[in-house]
Each structure stands twice: as C-alpha cells, then as structure tokens.
mmCIF file of C-alpha atoms in Angstrom:
data_model
loop_
_atom_site.group_PDB
_atom_site.id
_atom_site.type_symbol
_atom_site.label_atom_id
_atom_site.label_comp_id
_atom_site.label_asym_id
_atom_site.label_seq_id
_atom_site.Cartn_x
_atom_site.Cartn_y
_atom_site.Cartn_z
ATOM 1 C CA MET A 1 -31.905 42.216 7.555
ATOM 2 C CA ILE A 2 -30.710 40.256 10.432
ATOM 3 C CA GLU A 3 -27.354 38.535 9.909
ATOM 4 C CA SER A 4 -26.782 34.730 11.091
ATOM 5 C CA PRO A 5 -24.072 34.075 13.539
ATOM 6 C CA PRO A 6 -20.895 32.502 11.858
ATOM 7 C CA ASP A 7 -20.637 28.860 11.109
ATOM 8 C CA PRO A 8 -17.944 27.521 13.764
ATOM 9 C CA ARG A 9 -17.540 24.165 11.404
ATOM 10 C CA LEU A 10 -17.227 26.709 8.142
ATOM 11 C CA ALA A 11 -14.392 29.015 10.103
ATOM 12 C CA ARG A 12 -12.492 26.218 11.484
ATOM 13 C CA PHE A 13 -12.449 24.121 8.251
ATOM 14 C CA GLU A 14 -11.557 27.793 6.496
ATOM 15 C CA ASP A 15 -8.759 28.129 8.819
ATOM 16 C CA LEU A 16 -7.701 24.449 8.682
ATOM 17 C CA PHE A 17 -7.811 24.842 4.804
ATOM 18 C CA THR A 18 -5.486 28.348 4.915
ATOM 19 C CA CYS A 19 -2.932 26.882 7.166
ATOM 20 C CA HIS A 20 -2.625 23.418 5.445
ATOM 21 C CA HIS A 21 -3.167 23.928 1.867
ATOM 22 C CA ASP A 22 0.313 24.684 0.660
ATOM 23 C CA ASP A 23 1.827 21.663 2.820
ATOM 24 C CA VAL A 24 -0.869 19.466 1.373
ATOM 25 C CA LEU A 25 0.064 20.232 -2.227
ATOM 26 C CA ARG A 26 3.730 20.026 -1.528
ATOM 27 C CA TYR A 27 3.052 16.826 -0.506
ATOM 28 C CA PHE A 28 1.328 15.423 -3.577
ATOM 29 C CA VAL A 29 3.700 17.599 -5.575
ATOM 30 C CA ARG A 30 6.819 15.366 -4.408
ATOM 31 C CA ARG A 31 4.815 12.329 -5.422
ATOM 32 C CA LEU A 32 3.517 12.663 -8.670
ATOM 33 C CA ASP A 33 4.883 12.469 -12.030
ATOM 34 C CA ILE A 34 2.123 14.600 -13.445
ATOM 35 C CA ARG A 35 2.162 17.796 -11.310
ATOM 36 C CA ALA A 36 -1.445 18.701 -12.797
ATOM 37 C CA ASP A 37 -3.069 15.971 -10.880
ATOM 38 C CA ALA A 38 -1.947 17.341 -7.586
ATOM 39 C CA ALA A 39 -4.707 20.015 -7.432
ATOM 40 C CA ASP A 40 -7.232 17.409 -8.111
ATOM 41 C CA LEU A 41 -5.977 15.411 -5.025
ATOM 42 C CA VAL A 42 -5.752 18.452 -2.635
ATOM 43 C CA ALA A 43 -9.352 18.923 -3.507
ATOM 44 C CA GLU A 44 -10.138 15.381 -3.032
ATOM 45 C CA THR A 45 -8.407 15.382 0.158
ATOM 46 C CA PHE A 46 -9.720 18.548 1.734
ATOM 47 C CA LEU A 47 -13.312 17.175 0.751
ATOM 48 C CA VAL A 48 -12.595 14.430 3.000
ATOM 49 C CA ALA A 49 -11.336 16.755 5.901
ATOM 50 C CA TRP A 50 -14.782 18.406 5.239
ATOM 51 C CA ARG A 51 -16.882 15.492 5.505
ATOM 52 C CA ARG A 52 -14.724 14.238 8.171
ATOM 53 C CA LEU A 53 -14.183 17.641 10.363
ATOM 54 C CA ASP A 54 -15.446 16.403 13.401
ATOM 55 C CA ASP A 55 -12.751 13.467 13.220
ATOM 56 C CA VAL A 56 -9.753 16.130 12.656
ATOM 57 C CA PRO A 57 -7.625 16.092 15.998
ATOM 58 C CA GLU A 58 -6.811 19.704 17.322
ATOM 59 C CA GLY A 59 -3.225 19.290 18.031
ATOM 60 C CA GLN A 60 -2.105 16.844 15.011
ATOM 61 C CA ILE A 61 -3.988 18.428 11.831
ATOM 62 C CA LEU A 62 -1.245 18.023 9.470
ATOM 63 C CA PRO A 63 -0.124 14.838 10.466
ATOM 64 C CA TRP A 64 -4.027 13.422 9.958
ATOM 65 C CA LEU A 65 -4.075 15.530 6.638
ATOM 66 C CA TYR A 66 -1.059 13.498 5.597
ATOM 67 C CA GLY A 67 -2.869 10.538 6.570
ATOM 68 C CA VAL A 68 -5.823 11.452 4.532
ATOM 69 C CA ALA A 69 -3.354 12.608 1.352
ATOM 70 C CA ARG A 70 -1.882 9.161 1.813
ATOM 71 C CA ARG A 71 -5.047 7.478 1.489
ATOM 72 C CA VAL A 72 -5.989 9.936 -1.589
ATOM 73 C CA LEU A 73 -2.833 9.216 -3.566
ATOM 74 C CA SER A 74 -3.161 5.156 -2.925
ATOM 75 C CA ASN A 75 -6.747 5.696 -4.694
ATOM 76 C CA HIS A 76 -5.571 7.433 -7.157
ATOM 77 C CA ARG A 77 -2.663 5.370 -8.404
ATOM 78 C CA ARG A 78 -4.933 1.987 -8.100
ATOM 79 C CA GLY A 79 -7.472 3.879 -10.411
ATOM 80 C CA GLU A 80 -4.304 5.105 -12.838
ATOM 81 C CA SER A 81 -3.051 1.290 -12.872
ATOM 82 C CA ARG A 82 -6.621 0.055 -13.580
ATOM 83 C CA ARG A 83 -6.860 2.651 -16.692
ATOM 84 C CA HIS A 84 -3.642 1.560 -17.994
ATOM 85 C CA GLY A 85 -3.986 -2.098 -17.627
ATOM 86 C CA LEU A 86 -7.447 -1.421 -19.573
ATOM 87 C CA ALA A 87 -6.223 0.908 -22.330
ATOM 88 C CA ASP A 88 -3.394 -2.044 -22.716
ATOM 89 C CA ARG A 89 -5.885 -4.656 -23.024
ATOM 90 C CA LEU A 90 -8.045 -2.977 -25.500
ATOM 91 C CA ARG A 91 -4.962 -2.045 -27.656
ATOM 92 C CA ASP A 92 -4.153 -5.967 -27.372
ATOM 93 C CA ASP A 93 -7.595 -6.749 -28.613
ATOM 94 C CA LEU A 94 -7.742 -4.092 -31.631
ATOM 95 C CA ARG A 95 -4.229 -5.715 -32.698
ATOM 96 C CA THR A 96 -5.606 -8.960 -32.816
ATOM 97 C CA ALA A 97 -9.370 -8.297 -34.080
ATOM 98 C CA VAL A 98 -8.768 -5.735 -36.815
ATOM 99 C CA PRO A 99 -6.887 -6.962 -39.415
ATOM 100 C CA ASP A 100 -4.398 -4.736 -41.738
ATOM 101 C CA PRO A 101 -6.303 -2.737 -44.107
ATOM 102 C CA GLU A 102 -5.906 -3.875 -47.726
ATOM 103 C CA PRO A 103 -3.970 -1.148 -50.045
ATOM 104 C CA VAL A 104 -7.117 -0.124 -51.716
ATOM 105 C CA ALA A 105 -8.783 0.286 -48.181
ATOM 106 C CA VAL A 106 -5.966 2.755 -47.549
ATOM 107 C CA GLU A 107 -6.266 4.574 -50.847
ATOM 108 C CA ALA A 108 -9.996 4.881 -50.083
ATOM 109 C CA ALA A 109 -9.613 6.072 -46.529
ATOM 110 C CA GLU A 110 -7.614 9.029 -48.161
ATOM 111 C CA VAL A 111 -9.998 9.729 -50.403
ATOM 112 C CA PHE A 112 -12.495 9.801 -47.653
ATOM 113 C CA LYS A 113 -10.370 12.102 -45.788
ATOM 114 C CA GLN A 114 -10.621 14.745 -48.308
ATOM 115 C CA LEU A 115 -14.322 15.154 -47.800
ATOM 116 C CA SER A 116 -15.494 17.665 -45.331
ATOM 117 C CA ASP A 117 -16.410 16.752 -41.475
ATOM 118 C CA THR A 118 -19.849 17.243 -42.239
ATOM 119 C CA ASP A 119 -19.950 14.832 -45.431
ATOM 120 C CA ARG A 120 -17.686 12.130 -43.332
ATOM 121 C CA GLU A 121 -19.789 12.104 -40.265
ATOM 122 C CA VAL A 122 -23.153 11.948 -42.276
ATOM 123 C CA LEU A 123 -21.425 9.185 -44.537
ATOM 124 C CA SER A 124 -19.949 7.429 -41.246
ATOM 125 C CA LEU A 125 -23.189 7.490 -39.406
ATOM 126 C CA ALA A 126 -25.082 5.596 -42.262
ATOM 127 C CA ALA A 127 -22.304 3.025 -43.062
ATOM 128 C CA TRP A 128 -20.343 2.440 -40.228
ATOM 129 C CA GLU A 129 -23.312 2.870 -37.321
ATOM 130 C CA GLY A 130 -25.528 1.607 -39.234
ATOM 131 C CA LEU A 131 -28.130 4.603 -38.775
ATOM 132 C CA ASP A 132 -31.515 4.771 -41.333
ATOM 133 C CA THR A 133 -32.486 8.084 -42.414
ATOM 134 C CA THR A 134 -34.744 8.927 -39.488
ATOM 135 C CA GLN A 135 -32.109 7.565 -37.188
ATOM 136 C CA LEU A 136 -29.609 9.744 -38.936
ATOM 137 C CA ALA A 137 -31.776 12.843 -38.857
ATOM 138 C CA ALA A 138 -32.132 12.311 -35.046
ATOM 139 C CA ALA A 139 -28.529 12.239 -34.668
ATOM 140 C CA LEU A 140 -27.967 15.455 -37.163
ATOM 141 C CA GLY A 141 -30.794 17.083 -35.463
ATOM 142 C CA CYS A 142 -32.567 17.898 -38.621
ATOM 143 C CA SER A 143 -35.737 16.516 -40.529
ATOM 144 C CA ARG A 144 -35.823 12.983 -42.223
ATOM 145 C CA ASN A 145 -35.617 14.695 -45.544
ATOM 146 C CA ALA A 146 -32.648 16.946 -44.927
ATOM 147 C CA ALA A 147 -31.061 13.987 -43.683
ATOM 148 C CA MET A 148 -31.650 12.175 -46.906
ATOM 149 C CA VAL A 149 -30.388 15.110 -48.851
ATOM 150 C CA ARG A 150 -27.425 15.335 -47.120
ATOM 151 C CA LEU A 151 -26.471 11.479 -47.255
ATOM 152 C CA HIS A 152 -27.068 11.714 -50.970
ATOM 153 C CA ARG A 153 -25.098 14.759 -51.641
ATOM 154 C CA ALA A 154 -22.344 13.369 -49.550
ATOM 155 C CA ARG A 155 -22.141 9.949 -51.413
ATOM 156 C CA ARG A 156 -22.086 11.896 -54.491
ATOM 157 C CA ARG A 157 -19.105 14.106 -53.413
ATOM 158 C CA LEU A 158 -17.537 10.851 -52.662
ATOM 159 C CA GLU A 159 -18.088 9.248 -55.857
ATOM 160 C CA ARG A 160 -16.824 12.261 -57.529
ATOM 161 C CA LEU A 161 -13.687 12.140 -55.779
ATOM 162 C CA LEU A 162 -13.460 8.475 -56.117
ATOM 163 C CA ASP A 163 -13.814 9.079 -60.037
ATOM 164 C CA HIS A 164 -10.791 11.103 -60.126
ATOM 165 C CA THR A 165 -8.189 8.837 -58.251
ATOM 166 C CA PRO A 166 -5.838 6.595 -59.954
ATOM 167 C CA ALA A 167 -7.367 3.241 -61.037
ATOM 168 C CA GLY A 168 -5.677 1.368 -58.548
ATOM 169 C CA ALA A 169 -7.829 3.027 -56.083
ATOM 170 C CA LYS A 170 -11.041 1.608 -57.217
ATOM 171 C CA SER A 171 -12.526 -1.902 -56.899
#
C-alpha cells in the first residue's frame, strides 16, 4: 500500500490548533457567563480558521484568531439576544392569550395528571391536537384498531378517576 504524502494544509491547521487552542478557550471563558458555550465557540472559531487557512497570516496567528473569536462571540451574543427577545414575546403572548383556568379545570387537570403517560398522550393527541383514529394510529405507530382501543381505554380510565373525585370537580 502506497502512503500518500502528508497534507501540508492539514499539518498547518493541526499546528495552529495545538499551539493556540488554549489561548482561544481562555478568551471565551473570560467573556462568557455560561462556560459551556465556550467549547462551542472555540470549535466555531477553529472552523473559520480551517476554512480561511490561506488567509491566516504567518507572523500574527493569535491576533488573527482573536479577531475571528471576537466576531464569533459577537454573533453568539446577537443570537442570544434574539432568542431571549423571542422568549419574552412568547411569554407575553401566552399571558394575554390564555386566561387563568377555572377552579374546575384545575381540579380536572390534577385528575388528568394521575393517568399514565401513555393514557395522557393518547387523550391529548385526540382532544388537543384533534387527531382522528387514523391519524392517532400514525402518531402512535400502531394499527387504527389498536389506536381506537387505546383511546377507548384511556377515556374509561379518565372517567373512573373523575367519578372518584369530589363533587366540586365534576361539571
């Protein structure tokens, strides 16, 4: 078997990575509140370095990497800001769109929580997502008849639990 000559680009990148990984990691750790993000941003920085290996200056490698890292961090912060803004808007929308539940609904929800995960999922797919038995079968990965039986049994178990709740919980 003939061995191919080593790739000079790969060797250069491996040397760049080995020599400067820890410096770039420290750069991110000093600037982030969530240290777990540092590893991802280091990887992203070195991905840019790999893609632009021909642009990496010979004598100024670390400053060049810091420039890449600065842009990667800036993009990360913008993305975080957008995600937090979206989450805040969604929370506000939910506060105004969903009224506080009635006491009876709260009690019924407590009864619903007593069901098994499987029963809750079957009932939720049918009631909340509006799936018919054919769609329910596809979602559950079973036959239509099996889906009908599961839904029927889950409804019966829910009825039994509701029958055993205080009179105020039934409507």
